[in-house]
GROMACS .gro file of N, CA and C in nm:
model
  267
    1ASP      N    1   8.503  -4.790  -2.958
    1ASP     CA    2   8.430  -4.667  -2.987
    1ASP      C    3   8.512  -4.578  -3.079
    2PRO      N    4   8.444  -4.508  -3.171
    2PRO     CA    5   8.517  -4.413  -3.255
    2PRO      C    6   8.574  -4.299  -3.172
    3PRO      N    7   8.685  -4.242  -3.214
    3PRO     CA    8   8.740  -4.128  -3.140
    3PRO      C    9   8.648  -4.007  -3.149
    4ALA      N   10   8.648  -3.925  -3.045
    4ALA     CA   11   8.565  -3.804  -3.045
    4ALA      C   12   8.622  -3.698  -3.138
    5PHE      N   13   8.753  -3.705  -3.165
    5PHE     CA   14   8.817  -3.607  -3.253
    5PHE      C   15   8.929  -3.674  -3.330
    6SER      N   16   8.944  -3.637  -3.455
    6SER     CA   17   9.054  -3.688  -3.537
    6SER      C   18   9.100  -3.577  -3.630
    7ASP      N   19   9.230  -3.567  -3.649
    7ASP     CA   20   9.281  -3.463  -3.739
    7ASP      C   21   9.291  -3.514  -3.883
    8ALA      N   22   9.251  -3.639  -3.908
    8ALA     CA   23   9.253  -3.694  -4.044
    8ALA      C   24   9.135  -3.638  -4.124
    9PRO      N   25   9.155  -3.603  -4.251
    9PRO     CA   26   9.045  -3.548  -4.331
    9PRO      C   27   8.937  -3.652  -4.359
   10ILE      N   28   8.814  -3.605  -4.374
   10ILE     CA   29   8.701  -3.691  -4.407
   10ILE      C   30   8.721  -3.745  -4.549
   11GLN      N   31   8.704  -3.874  -4.565
   11GLN     CA   32   8.716  -3.938  -4.696
   11GLN      C   33   8.581  -3.960  -4.762
   12GLY      N   34   8.477  -3.966  -4.683
   12GLY     CA   35   8.343  -3.988  -4.737
   12GLY      C   36   8.241  -3.999  -4.627
   13PHE      N   37   8.119  -4.027  -4.668
   13PHE     CA   38   8.007  -4.039  -4.575
   13PHE      C   39   7.933  -4.168  -4.603
   14ARG      N   40   7.865  -4.218  -4.504
   14ARG     CA   41   7.779  -4.334  -4.521
   14ARG      C   42   7.638  -4.293  -4.479
   15LEU      N   43   7.543  -4.324  -4.565
   15LEU     CA   44   7.402  -4.294  -4.540
   15LEU      C   45   7.330  -4.426  -4.513
   16PHE      N   46   7.258  -4.433  -4.403
   16PHE     CA   47   7.178  -4.549  -4.368
   16PHE      C   48   7.031  -4.509  -4.375
   17TRP      N   49   6.947  -4.595  -4.432
   17TRP     CA   50   6.804  -4.569  -4.428
   17TRP      C   51   6.731  -4.698  -4.395
   18LYS      N   52   6.623  -4.682  -4.319
   18LYS     CA   53   6.549  -4.797  -4.269
   18LYS      C   54   6.400  -4.772  -4.288
   19GLU      N   55   6.329  -4.872  -4.343
   19GLU     CA   56   6.185  -4.862  -4.353
   19GLU      C   57   6.127  -4.875  -4.213
   20ALA      N   58   6.044  -4.779  -4.175
   20ALA     CA   59   5.992  -4.776  -4.039
   20ALA      C   60   5.905  -4.897  -4.008
   21ASP      N   61   5.826  -4.945  -4.106
   21ASP     CA   62   5.735  -5.056  -4.077
   21ASP      C   63   5.804  -5.192  -4.076
   22THR      N   64   5.910  -5.212  -4.154
   22THR     CA   65   5.976  -5.343  -4.158
   22THR      C   66   6.106  -5.347  -4.079
   23GLY      N   67   6.168  -5.232  -4.057
   23GLY     CA   68   6.297  -5.228  -3.990
   23GLY      C   69   6.413  -5.266  -4.080
   24ARG      N   70   6.386  -5.292  -4.208
   24ARG     CA   71   6.492  -5.330  -4.303
   24ARG      C   72   6.583  -5.210  -4.329
   25GLU      N   73   6.712  -5.227  -4.300
   25GLU     CA   74   6.807  -5.117  -4.315
   25GLU      C   75   6.901  -5.143  -4.433
   26GLN      N   76   6.931  -5.036  -4.505
   26GLN     CA   77   7.026  -5.040  -4.616
   26GLN      C   78   7.123  -4.924  -4.597
   27SER      N   79   7.235  -4.929  -4.669
   27SER     CA   80   7.331  -4.820  -4.659
   27SER      C   81   7.402  -4.802  -4.792
   28VAL      N   82   7.461  -4.684  -4.808
   28VAL     CA   83   7.539  -4.653  -4.928
   28VAL      C   84   7.652  -4.559  -4.887
   29ASP      N   85   7.769  -4.576  -4.948
   29ASP     CA   86   7.880  -4.483  -4.926
   29ASP      C   87   7.864  -4.367  -5.023
   30VAL      N   88   7.884  -4.246  -4.974
   30VAL     CA   89   7.864  -4.124  -5.051
   30VAL      C   90   7.994  -4.046  -5.052
   31ASP      N   91   8.042  -4.009  -5.170
   31ASP     CA   92   8.167  -3.935  -5.182
   31ASP      C   93   8.150  -3.786  -5.157
   32GLY      N   94   8.042  -3.728  -5.206
   32GLY     CA   95   8.022  -3.584  -5.193
   32GLY      C   96   7.937  -3.549  -5.071
   33ARG      N   97   7.888  -3.427  -5.072
   33ARG     CA   98   7.806  -3.380  -4.960
   33ARG      C   99   7.658  -3.379  -4.992
   34SER      N  100   7.620  -3.438  -5.106
   34SER     CA  101   7.478  -3.453  -5.138
   34SER      C  102   7.459  -3.586  -5.208
   35TYR      N  103   7.338  -3.639  -5.197
   35TYR     CA  104   7.307  -3.767  -5.256
   35TYR      C  105   7.157  -3.776  -5.278
   36ARG      N  106   7.115  -3.821  -5.393
   36ARG     CA  107   6.973  -3.840  -5.422
   36ARG      C  108   6.939  -3.986  -5.393
   37LEU      N  109   6.855  -4.006  -5.294
   37LEU     CA  110   6.813  -4.140  -5.255
   37LEU      C  111   6.691  -4.178  -5.338
   38GLU      N  112   6.706  -4.276  -5.427
   38GLU     CA  113   6.600  -4.315  -5.519
   38GLU      C  114   6.551  -4.456  -5.489
   39GLY      N  115   6.435  -4.490  -5.546
   39GLY     CA  116   6.379  -4.624  -5.529
   39GLY      C  117   6.303  -4.643  -5.399
   40LEU      N  118   6.266  -4.534  -5.333
   40LEU     CA  119   6.190  -4.545  -5.209
   40LEU      C  120   6.043  -4.569  -5.240
   41LYS      N  121   5.972  -4.632  -5.147
   41LYS     CA  122   5.829  -4.656  -5.163
   41LYS      C  123   5.751  -4.528  -5.139
   42LYS      N  124   5.638  -4.515  -5.207
   42LYS     CA  125   5.550  -4.399  -5.192
   42LYS      C  126   5.479  -4.404  -5.058
   43ALA      N  127   5.460  -4.287  -4.998
   43ALA     CA  128   5.386  -4.272  -4.871
   43ALA      C  129   5.440  -4.365  -4.763
   44GLN      N  130   5.571  -4.378  -4.755
   44GLN     CA  131   5.638  -4.468  -4.660
   44GLN      C  132   5.722  -4.387  -4.563
   45GLN      N  133   5.723  -4.427  -4.437
   45GLN     CA  134   5.808  -4.362  -4.338
   45GLN      C  135   5.945  -4.431  -4.337
   46TYR      N  136   6.048  -4.347  -4.330
   46TYR     CA  137   6.186  -4.396  -4.324
   46TYR      C  138   6.259  -4.327  -4.210
   47ARG      N  139   6.361  -4.394  -4.159
   47ARG     CA  140   6.451  -4.339  -4.058
   47ARG      C  141   6.589  -4.332  -4.122
   48LEU      N  142   6.651  -4.214  -4.123
   48LEU     CA  143   6.782  -4.195  -4.183
   48LEU      C  144   6.884  -4.158  -4.077
   49ARG      N  145   7.009  -4.199  -4.098
   49ARG     CA  146   7.120  -4.154  -4.016
   49ARG      C  147   7.245  -4.150  -4.103
   50PHE      N  148   7.343  -4.074  -4.061
   50PHE     CA  149   7.462  -4.048  -4.140
   50PHE      C  150   7.585  -4.062  -4.053
   51LEU      N  151   7.697  -4.093  -4.115
   51LEU     CA  152   7.824  -4.085  -4.045
   51LEU      C  153   7.932  -4.052  -4.146
   52ALA      N  154   8.040  -3.995  -4.096
   52ALA     CA  155   8.157  -3.965  -4.179
   52ALA      C  156   8.264  -4.069  -4.147
   53TYR      N  157   8.351  -4.094  -4.245
   53TYR     CA  158   8.463  -4.184  -4.218
   53TYR      C  159   8.591  -4.127  -4.277
   54ASN      N  160   8.702  -4.169  -4.217
   54ASN     CA  161   8.835  -4.128  -4.265
   54ASN      C  162   8.927  -4.249  -4.257
   55ARG      N  163   9.055  -4.227  -4.266
   55ARG     CA  164   9.151  -4.340  -4.268
   55ARG      C  165   9.150  -4.418  -4.137
   56HIS      N  166   9.097  -4.361  -4.031
   56HIS     CA  167   9.089  -4.431  -3.902
   56HIS      C  168   8.962  -4.514  -3.890
   57GLY      N  169   8.868  -4.498  -3.985
   57GLY     CA  170   8.743  -4.573  -3.980
   57GLY      C  171   8.623  -4.482  -3.968
   58PRO      N  172   8.506  -4.539  -3.936
   58PRO     CA  173   8.384  -4.460  -3.926
   58PRO      C  174   8.379  -4.378  -3.798
   59GLY      N  175   8.312  -4.264  -3.809
   59GLY     CA  176   8.289  -4.179  -3.692
   59GLY      C  177   8.159  -4.216  -3.624
   60ILE      N  178   8.113  -4.130  -3.538
   60ILE     CA  179   7.989  -4.151  -3.464
   60ILE      C  180   7.871  -4.113  -3.554
   61ALA      N  181   7.770  -4.199  -3.561
   61ALA     CA  182   7.652  -4.174  -3.646
   61ALA      C  183   7.566  -4.062  -3.586
   62SER      N  184   7.499  -3.992  -3.676
   62SER     CA  185   7.406  -3.887  -3.634
   62SER      C  186   7.284  -3.950  -3.566
   63ALA      N  187   7.204  -3.866  -3.503
   63ALA     CA  188   7.075  -3.911  -3.453
   63ALA      C  189   6.987  -3.946  -3.573
   64GLU      N  190   6.891  -4.035  -3.554
   64GLU     CA  191   6.801  -4.070  -3.664
   64GLU      C  192   6.711  -3.954  -3.700
   65LEU      N  193   6.682  -3.943  -3.828
   65LEU     CA  194   6.593  -3.841  -3.881
   65LEU      C  195   6.476  -3.912  -3.945
   66GLY      N  196   6.354  -3.880  -3.904
   66GLY     CA  197   6.235  -3.942  -3.959
   66GLY      C  198   6.183  -3.863  -4.078
   67VAL      N  199   6.154  -3.931  -4.188
   67VAL     CA  200   6.099  -3.867  -4.307
   67VAL      C  201   5.988  -3.956  -4.363
   68THR      N  202   5.896  -3.893  -4.438
   68THR     CA  203   5.790  -3.967  -4.506
   68THR      C  204   5.791  -3.927  -4.652
   69THR      N  205   5.792  -4.025  -4.741
   69THR     CA  206   5.790  -3.996  -4.884
   69THR      C  207   5.650  -3.953  -4.926
   70LEU      N  208   5.643  -3.883  -5.039
   70LEU     CA  209   5.515  -3.835  -5.091
   70LEU      C  210   5.439  -3.948  -5.158
   71SER      N  211   5.307  -3.932  -5.164
   71SER     CA  212   5.224  -4.024  -5.241
   71SER      C  213   5.214  -3.971  -5.384
   72ASP      N  214   5.145  -4.039  -5.470
   72ASP     CA  215   5.128  -3.994  -5.608
   72ASP      C  216   5.065  -3.857  -5.618
   73GLY      N  217   4.977  -3.821  -5.524
   73GLY     CA  218   4.903  -3.696  -5.533
   73GLY      C  219   4.983  -3.573  -5.498
   74GLY      N  220   5.102  -3.589  -5.439
   74GLY     CA  221   5.181  -3.474  -5.397
   74GLY      C  222   5.259  -3.414  -5.512
   75LYS      N  223   5.269  -3.284  -5.512
   75LYS     CA  224   5.354  -3.215  -5.609
   75LYS      C  225   5.464  -3.147  -5.531
   76ARG      N  226   5.585  -3.151  -5.582
   76ARG     CA  227   5.699  -3.094  -5.511
   76ARG      C  228   5.738  -2.961  -5.570
   77GLY      N  229   5.777  -2.870  -5.482
   77GLY     CA  230   5.830  -2.742  -5.524
   77GLY      C  231   5.977  -2.756  -5.555
   78GLU      N  232   6.041  -2.644  -5.583
   78GLU     CA  233   6.183  -2.646  -5.619
   78GLU      C  234   6.271  -2.700  -5.508
   79ASN      N  235   6.230  -2.680  -5.383
   79ASN     CA  236   6.311  -2.726  -5.271
   79ASN      C  237   6.280  -2.871  -5.232
   80GLY      N  238   6.192  -2.939  -5.309
   80GLY     CA  239   6.161  -3.079  -5.281
   80GLY      C  240   6.049  -3.098  -5.182
   81LYS      N  241   5.999  -2.991  -5.120
   81LYS     CA  242   5.891  -3.002  -5.024
   81LYS      C  243   5.757  -3.003  -5.095
   82LYS      N  244   5.660  -3.067  -5.034
   82LYS     CA  245   5.526  -3.073  -5.093
   82LYS      C  246   5.465  -2.934  -5.096
   83ARG      N  247   5.408  -2.900  -5.209
   83ARG     CA  248   5.345  -2.769  -5.224
   83ARG      C  249   5.207  -2.771  -5.163
   84GLU      N  250   5.169  -2.659  -5.104
   84GLU     CA  251   5.035  -2.641  -5.052
   84GLU      C  252   4.941  -2.607  -5.165
   85LYS      N  253   4.816  -2.650  -5.154
   85LYS     CA  254   4.715  -2.610  -5.250
   85LYS      C  255   4.680  -2.464  -5.226
   86PRO      N  256   4.638  -2.392  -5.331
   86PRO     CA  257   4.595  -2.253  -5.310
   86PRO      C  258   4.488  -2.245  -5.204
   87GLY      N  259   4.496  -2.146  -5.120
   87GLY     CA  260   4.400  -2.131  -5.011
   87GLY      C  261   4.441  -2.205  -4.885
   88GLY      N  262   4.562  -2.263  -4.884
   88GLY     CA  263   4.614  -2.327  -4.764
   88GLY      C  264   4.565  -2.468  -4.741
   89GLY      N  265   4.488  -2.526  -4.834
   89GLY     CA  266   4.432  -2.660  -4.812
   89GLY      C  267   4.508  -2.771  -4.869
   0.00000   0.00000   0.00000
């Protein structure tokens, strides 16, 4: 099991994503604190989790986060969220 605490600095992060319908999981190592995940299918549900690693190895992974990608009809605002149509519809 990974240690609950380490005084070694974080060297990077690993992002895991899994297609909800197939269970196919992929991962990527991320150096910074942000990452643009590209090549996802439209209108698809995904499960994401993250972990940090240092010289001692990987830490404990986060809880899974469920997300759904937009379809062609969605328009995104500046924050990446789908915009509502005028009138709330």
